[in-house]
Short mmCIF file of the C-alpha atoms (twelve columns), coordinates in Angstrom:
data_MODEL
# 
_entry.id   MODEL 
# 
loop_
_atom_site.group_PDB 
_atom_site.id 
_atom_site.type_symbol 
_atom_site.label_atom_id 
_atom_site.label_alt_id 
_atom_site.label_comp_id 
_atom_site.label_asym_id 
_atom_site.label_seq_id 
_atom_site.Cartn_x 
_atom_site.Cartn_y 
_atom_site.Cartn_z 
_atom_site.pdbx_PDB_model_num 
ATOM 1   C CA . UNK A 1   91.366  76.882  58.838 1 
ATOM 2   C CA . UNK A 2   89.299  76.966  55.651 1 
ATOM 3   C CA . UNK A 3   89.120  79.947  53.274 1 
ATOM 4   C CA . UNK A 4   86.392  80.063  50.632 1 
ATOM 5   C CA . UNK A 5   85.089  82.742  48.224 1 
ATOM 6   C CA . UNK A 6   81.944  84.559  49.304 1 
ATOM 7   C CA . UNK A 7   80.749  86.154  46.080 1 
ATOM 8   C CA . UNK A 8   83.198  88.330  44.156 1 
ATOM 9   C CA . UNK A 9   83.922  90.864  46.902 1 
ATOM 10  C CA . UNK A 10  84.413  88.756  50.031 1 
ATOM 11  C CA . UNK A 11  85.954  85.607  51.451 1 
ATOM 12  C CA . UNK A 12  84.843  83.479  54.388 1 
ATOM 13  C CA . UNK A 13  87.473  82.282  56.841 1 
ATOM 14  C CA . UNK A 14  86.324  79.353  58.992 1 
ATOM 15  C CA . UNK A 15  88.448  78.964  62.122 1 
ATOM 16  C CA . UNK A 16  86.313  76.690  64.336 1 
ATOM 17  C CA . UNK A 17  84.184  73.642  63.650 1 
ATOM 18  C CA . UNK A 18  81.521  73.293  66.295 1 
ATOM 19  C CA . UNK A 19  80.187  76.302  68.177 1 
ATOM 20  C CA . UNK A 20  77.702  74.292  70.242 1 
ATOM 21  C CA . UNK A 21  80.346  71.990  71.742 1 
ATOM 22  C CA . UNK A 22  82.842  74.691  72.754 1 
ATOM 23  C CA . UNK A 23  81.389  78.202  72.336 1 
ATOM 24  C CA . UNK A 24  84.062  79.980  74.372 1 
ATOM 25  C CA . UNK A 25  86.900  78.331  72.447 1 
ATOM 26  C CA . UNK A 26  85.232  79.135  69.124 1 
ATOM 27  C CA . UNK A 27  84.805  82.749  70.171 1 
ATOM 28  C CA . UNK A 28  88.471  83.084  71.136 1 
ATOM 29  C CA . UNK A 29  89.614  81.643  67.797 1 
ATOM 30  C CA . UNK A 30  87.322  84.026  65.906 1 
ATOM 31  C CA . UNK A 31  88.450  87.060  67.915 1 
ATOM 32  C CA . UNK A 32  92.132  86.183  67.498 1 
ATOM 33  C CA . UNK A 33  91.750  85.779  63.731 1 
ATOM 34  C CA . UNK A 34  89.807  89.035  63.486 1 
ATOM 35  C CA . UNK A 35  92.535  90.825  65.438 1 
ATOM 36  C CA . UNK A 36  95.354  89.415  63.308 1 
ATOM 37  C CA . UNK A 37  93.620  90.307  60.040 1 
ATOM 38  C CA . UNK A 38  92.912  93.834  61.241 1 
ATOM 39  C CA . UNK A 39  96.560  94.279  62.246 1 
ATOM 40  C CA . UNK A 40  97.781  92.970  58.873 1 
ATOM 41  C CA . UNK A 41  96.089  95.833  56.987 1 
ATOM 42  C CA . UNK A 42  95.739  93.790  53.813 1 
ATOM 43  C CA . UNK A 43  95.365  96.197  50.857 1 
ATOM 44  C CA . UNK A 44  91.809  96.577  49.594 1 
ATOM 45  C CA . UNK A 45  90.105  95.173  52.686 1 
ATOM 46  C CA . UNK A 46  86.982  97.178  53.522 1 
ATOM 47  C CA . UNK A 47  85.517  95.356  56.505 1 
ATOM 48  C CA . UNK A 48  85.897  92.331  58.765 1 
ATOM 49  C CA . UNK A 49  82.819  90.692  60.292 1 
ATOM 50  C CA . UNK A 50  83.059  88.135  63.091 1 
ATOM 51  C CA . UNK A 51  80.452  85.361  63.427 1 
ATOM 52  C CA . UNK A 52  80.119  82.155  65.474 1 
ATOM 53  C CA . UNK A 53  82.890  80.162  63.774 1 
ATOM 54  C CA . UNK A 54  83.984  82.419  60.918 1 
ATOM 55  C CA . UNK A 55  85.350  85.811  59.966 1 
ATOM 56  C CA . UNK A 56  84.111  87.359  56.734 1 
ATOM 57  C CA . UNK A 57  86.571  89.597  54.917 1 
ATOM 58  C CA . UNK A 58  85.052  92.116  52.498 1 
ATOM 59  C CA . UNK A 59  87.255  93.793  49.902 1 
ATOM 60  C CA . UNK A 60  87.311  96.111  46.898 1 
ATOM 61  C CA . UNK A 61  88.558  94.017  43.924 1 
ATOM 62  C CA . UNK A 62  89.981  97.036  42.065 1 
ATOM 63  C CA . UNK A 63  92.027  98.106  45.085 1 
ATOM 64  C CA . UNK A 64  93.301  94.551  45.567 1 
ATOM 65  C CA . UNK A 65  94.359  94.372  41.911 1 
ATOM 66  C CA . UNK A 66  96.030  97.764  42.200 1 
ATOM 67  C CA . UNK A 67  98.011  96.379  45.142 1 
ATOM 68  C CA . UNK A 68  99.431  93.573  43.002 1 
ATOM 69  C CA . UNK A 69  96.824  90.817  42.806 1 
ATOM 70  C CA . UNK A 70  96.645  89.164  39.359 1 
ATOM 71  C CA . UNK A 71  93.321  89.847  37.649 1 
ATOM 72  C CA . UNK A 72  92.826  86.150  36.966 1 
ATOM 73  C CA . UNK A 73  93.466  85.088  40.584 1 
ATOM 74  C CA . UNK A 74  92.385  87.761  43.052 1 
ATOM 75  C CA . UNK A 75  91.153  85.096  45.481 1 
ATOM 76  C CA . UNK A 76  94.471  83.234  45.450 1 
ATOM 77  C CA . UNK A 77  96.382  86.451  46.178 1 
ATOM 78  C CA . UNK A 78  94.087  87.290  49.088 1 
ATOM 79  C CA . UNK A 79  94.236  83.743  50.387 1 
ATOM 80  C CA . UNK A 80  98.006  83.968  50.629 1 
ATOM 81  C CA . UNK A 81  97.847  87.321  52.459 1 
ATOM 82  C CA . UNK A 82  95.324  85.868  54.913 1 
ATOM 83  C CA . UNK A 83  97.480  82.815  55.674 1 
ATOM 84  C CA . UNK A 84  100.476 85.075  56.240 1 
ATOM 85  C CA . UNK A 85  98.482  87.282  58.609 1 
ATOM 86  C CA . UNK A 86  97.136  84.498  60.796 1 
ATOM 87  C CA . UNK A 87  100.425 82.609  60.909 1 
ATOM 88  C CA . UNK A 88  102.045 85.454  62.858 1 
ATOM 89  C CA . UNK A 89  102.683 84.534  66.491 1 
ATOM 90  C CA . UNK A 90  100.190 86.324  68.701 1 
ATOM 91  C CA . UNK A 91  100.566 87.786  72.156 1 
ATOM 92  C CA . UNK A 92  98.338  85.530  74.264 1 
ATOM 93  C CA . UNK A 93  97.736  88.401  76.661 1 
ATOM 94  C CA . UNK A 94  96.476  90.734  73.958 1 
ATOM 95  C CA . UNK A 95  93.069  92.223  74.586 1 
ATOM 96  C CA . UNK A 96  90.809  90.800  71.849 1 
ATOM 97  C CA . UNK A 97  89.242  93.714  69.999 1 
ATOM 98  C CA . UNK A 98  89.389  95.861  73.155 1 
ATOM 99  C CA . UNK A 99  86.679  93.813  74.834 1 
ATOM 100 C CA . UNK A 100 84.349  95.863  77.036 1 
ATOM 101 C CA . UNK A 101 82.360  94.937  80.119 1 
ATOM 102 C CA . UNK A 102 78.919  96.491  79.803 1 
ATOM 103 C CA . UNK A 103 75.940  96.578  82.153 1 
ATOM 104 C CA . UNK A 104 72.541  96.863  80.517 1 
ATOM 105 C CA . UNK A 105 69.626  97.985  82.707 1 
ATOM 106 C CA . UNK A 106 66.413  96.069  81.976 1 
ATOM 107 C CA . UNK A 107 62.848  96.602  83.123 1 
ATOM 108 C CA . UNK A 108 61.151  93.203  83.254 1 
ATOM 109 C CA . UNK A 109 57.718  94.775  83.793 1 
ATOM 110 C CA . UNK A 110 54.865  92.754  82.276 1 
ATOM 111 C CA . UNK A 111 54.111  95.599  79.859 1 
ATOM 112 C CA . UNK A 112 57.581  95.153  78.350 1 
ATOM 113 C CA . UNK A 113 58.005  91.402  78.871 1 
ATOM 114 C CA . UNK A 114 55.297  90.097  76.562 1 
ATOM 115 C CA . UNK A 115 56.497  86.512  76.874 1 
ATOM 116 C CA . UNK A 116 57.900  86.472  80.411 1 
ATOM 117 C CA . UNK A 117 55.052  84.330  81.744 1 
ATOM 118 C CA . UNK A 118 55.451  81.834  78.897 1 
ATOM 119 C CA . UNK A 119 59.205  81.551  79.455 1 
ATOM 120 C CA . UNK A 120 58.519  81.001  83.160 1 
ATOM 121 C CA . UNK A 121 55.883  78.351  82.422 1 
ATOM 122 C CA . UNK A 122 58.196  76.392  80.132 1 
ATOM 123 C CA . UNK A 123 61.020  76.558  82.666 1 
ATOM 124 C CA . UNK A 124 58.810  75.522  85.593 1 
ATOM 125 C CA . UNK A 125 59.610  78.786  87.378 1 
ATOM 126 C CA . UNK A 126 57.784  81.924  88.402 1 
ATOM 127 C CA . UNK A 127 58.511  85.227  86.583 1 
ATOM 128 C CA . UNK A 128 60.699  86.561  89.408 1 
ATOM 129 C CA . UNK A 129 62.893  83.477  89.250 1 
ATOM 130 C CA . UNK A 130 63.275  83.985  85.494 1 
ATOM 131 C CA . UNK A 131 64.323  87.599  86.080 1 
ATOM 132 C CA . UNK A 132 66.793  86.584  88.782 1 
ATOM 133 C CA . UNK A 133 68.361  83.920  86.566 1 
ATOM 134 C CA . UNK A 134 68.508  86.126  83.478 1 
ATOM 135 C CA . UNK A 135 69.982  89.127  85.282 1 
ATOM 136 C CA . UNK A 136 72.338  87.002  87.380 1 
ATOM 137 C CA . UNK A 137 74.311  85.491  84.487 1 
ATOM 138 C CA . UNK A 138 77.304  86.859  82.552 1 
ATOM 139 C CA . UNK A 139 77.048  86.817  78.779 1 
ATOM 140 C CA . UNK A 140 79.441  87.100  75.840 1 
ATOM 141 C CA . UNK A 141 78.640  88.744  72.517 1 
ATOM 142 C CA . UNK A 142 79.359  86.012  69.972 1 
ATOM 143 C CA . UNK A 143 78.379  88.045  66.936 1 
ATOM 144 C CA . UNK A 144 76.377  91.084  65.868 1 
ATOM 145 C CA . UNK A 145 73.912  90.883  63.002 1 
ATOM 146 C CA . UNK A 146 70.376  90.206  61.764 1 
ATOM 147 C CA . UNK A 147 69.656  93.937  62.110 1 
ATOM 148 C CA . UNK A 148 72.023  96.788  62.921 1 
ATOM 149 C CA . UNK A 149 73.577  96.278  66.340 1 
ATOM 150 C CA . UNK A 150 71.665  93.121  67.364 1 
ATOM 151 C CA . UNK A 151 73.946  91.108  69.721 1 
ATOM 152 C CA . UNK A 152 73.683  87.323  69.885 1 
ATOM 153 C CA . UNK A 153 74.620  86.554  73.479 1 
ATOM 154 C CA . UNK A 154 75.899  83.243  74.787 1 
ATOM 155 C CA . UNK A 155 75.725  82.347  78.473 1 
ATOM 156 C CA . UNK A 156 71.966  82.041  78.950 1 
ATOM 157 C CA . UNK A 157 71.201  79.726  81.893 1 
ATOM 158 C CA . UNK A 158 70.090  76.397  80.424 1 
ATOM 159 C CA . UNK A 159 66.870  76.502  82.431 1 
ATOM 160 C CA . UNK A 160 65.741  79.564  80.431 1 
ATOM 161 C CA . UNK A 161 66.297  78.131  76.947 1 
ATOM 162 C CA . UNK A 162 63.009  78.651  75.071 1 
ATOM 163 C CA . UNK A 163 62.190  77.866  71.429 1 
ATOM 164 C CA . UNK A 164 61.502  80.800  69.135 1 
ATOM 165 C CA . UNK A 165 57.848  81.705  68.729 1 
ATOM 166 C CA . UNK A 166 55.998  79.741  66.057 1 
ATOM 167 C CA . UNK A 167 54.604  83.010  64.671 1 
ATOM 168 C CA . UNK A 168 57.052  85.946  64.696 1 
ATOM 169 C CA . UNK A 169 55.754  89.371  65.618 1 
ATOM 170 C CA . UNK A 170 55.660  91.965  62.863 1 
ATOM 171 C CA . UNK A 171 57.065  94.629  65.155 1 
ATOM 172 C CA . UNK A 172 59.318  94.436  68.220 1 
ATOM 173 C CA . UNK A 173 59.924  97.731  70.105 1 
ATOM 174 C CA . UNK A 174 63.534  98.980  70.259 1 
ATOM 175 C CA . UNK A 175 65.373  97.927  73.405 1 
ATOM 176 C CA . UNK A 176 63.412  94.694  73.792 1 
ATOM 177 C CA . UNK A 177 65.261  91.808  75.450 1 
ATOM 178 C CA . UNK A 178 64.528  88.418  73.928 1 
ATOM 179 C CA . UNK A 179 65.291  84.733  74.333 1 
ATOM 180 C CA . UNK A 180 65.641  82.550  71.246 1 
ATOM 181 C CA . UNK A 181 66.643  78.963  71.860 1 
ATOM 182 C CA . UNK A 182 69.805  78.876  73.975 1 
ATOM 183 C CA . UNK A 183 70.638  82.549  73.446 1 
ATOM 184 C CA . UNK A 184 69.455  85.945  74.562 1 
ATOM 185 C CA . UNK A 185 69.751  89.236  72.742 1 
ATOM 186 C CA . UNK A 186 68.613  92.842  72.429 1 
ATOM 187 C CA . UNK A 187 66.558  94.333  69.618 1 
ATOM 188 C CA . UNK A 188 68.313  97.727  69.266 1 
ATOM 189 C CA . UNK A 189 65.855  99.067  66.688 1 
ATOM 190 C CA . UNK A 190 62.217  98.409  65.828 1 
ATOM 191 C CA . UNK A 191 61.945  95.296  63.687 1 
ATOM 192 C CA . UNK A 192 60.061  92.035  63.154 1 
ATOM 193 C CA . UNK A 193 61.188  89.197  65.381 1 
ATOM 194 C CA . UNK A 194 60.409  85.736  66.667 1 
ATOM 195 C CA . UNK A 195 62.264  85.682  69.986 1 
ATOM 196 C CA . UNK A 196 60.461  85.567  73.336 1 
ATOM 197 C CA . UNK A 197 60.417  89.084  74.799 1 
ATOM 198 C CA . UNK A 198 60.998  89.267  78.560 1 
ATOM 199 C CA . UNK A 199 61.878  92.946  79.161 1 
ATOM 200 C CA . UNK A 200 63.186  96.196  77.729 1 
ATOM 201 C CA . UNK A 201 66.207  98.441  78.204 1 
ATOM 202 C CA . UNK A 202 66.137  102.235 77.957 1 
ATOM 203 C CA . UNK A 203 69.666  102.217 76.511 1 
ATOM 204 C CA . UNK A 204 70.105  103.063 72.842 1 
ATOM 205 C CA . UNK A 205 72.487  100.427 71.543 1 
ATOM 206 C CA . UNK A 206 72.500  101.462 67.888 1 
ATOM 207 C CA . UNK A 207 72.758  104.958 66.420 1 
ATOM 208 C CA . UNK A 208 73.496  105.242 62.666 1 
ATOM 209 C CA . UNK A 209 74.723  108.803 63.196 1 
ATOM 210 C CA . UNK A 210 77.639  107.621 65.345 1 
ATOM 211 C CA . UNK A 211 80.883  105.896 64.377 1 
ATOM 212 C CA . UNK A 212 80.766  103.070 65.156 1 
ATOM 213 C CA . UNK A 213 76.952  102.996 65.177 1 
ATOM 214 C CA . UNK A 214 76.700  99.946  67.468 1 
ATOM 215 C CA . UNK A 215 77.654  99.945  71.150 1 
ATOM 216 C CA . UNK A 216 78.315  96.199  71.399 1 
ATOM 217 C CA . UNK A 217 80.993  94.169  69.627 1 
ATOM 218 C CA . UNK A 218 81.936  90.509  69.406 1 
ATOM 219 C CA . UNK A 219 83.711  89.430  72.566 1 
ATOM 220 C CA . UNK A 220 82.140  92.009  74.896 1 
ATOM 221 C CA . UNK A 221 81.034  90.795  78.309 1 
ATOM 222 C CA . UNK A 222 77.471  91.703  79.219 1 
ATOM 223 C CA . UNK A 223 75.431  91.731  82.406 1 
ATOM 224 C CA . UNK A 224 71.789  92.713  82.742 1 
ATOM 225 C CA . UNK A 225 70.600  94.699  85.777 1 
ATOM 226 C CA . UNK A 226 66.953  94.590  86.756 1 
ATOM 227 C CA . UNK A 227 65.422  98.058  87.176 1 
ATOM 228 C CA . UNK A 228 62.013  99.393  88.179 1 
ATOM 229 C CA . UNK A 229 59.497  100.937 85.803 1 
ATOM 230 C CA . UNK A 230 60.245  104.320 87.371 1 
ATOM 231 C CA . UNK A 231 63.964  104.014 86.727 1 
ATOM 232 C CA . UNK A 232 63.213  102.962 83.169 1 
ATOM 233 C CA . UNK A 233 61.078  106.037 82.586 1 
ATOM 234 C CA . UNK A 234 63.716  108.352 84.061 1 
ATOM 235 C CA . UNK A 235 66.505  106.799 81.987 1 
ATOM 236 C CA . UNK A 236 64.443  106.920 78.774 1 
ATOM 237 C CA . UNK A 237 63.991  110.698 78.958 1 
# 
């Protein structure tokens, strides 16, 4: 494990080396570290953010100092608290971050799947085969970021891996399902984007008025279910 400063209000805790080689193992290490840090309730900690191989810990320096950290060595004090937290023996059966299993309905209609034909062409498949492969796999949320609530999902069938578009679009509709490299994901809000869009979900996965605002969290298990245009329209009402 490596702990390094991330500005003056955060630290970065690296718990895995190579995500590409062992993504599931990296995810489990990240989730376990996140869980242990959350349980430790280190004074002054504001937020924990899980990523592919790291957990970022954000803190309020004044609160940390008030809790006993020396002004001249806030990082050292936090570093010690972090090591103490992650050295605690963990229950191997513990549910990491209350992982959820979520089904996301997707309409792969050509009006929504701007790049479905291109993904199919690159894979040497027809569009229906792409839909069957994409909706037949199980995915894991490895991290959430880029924009509010955007899940980076591992588990994409290798046949569907497609490079990001050379020219990103200025606007992607909310709910769009995309493929970027070896991953798939969902654009929960309108935003620019360079992933290949193959469908759209009527589900609202991010609502800033709710707490938490995002539906998906790191570790969640995701399946996509293919739906008709009619079902999409009924669900979107």
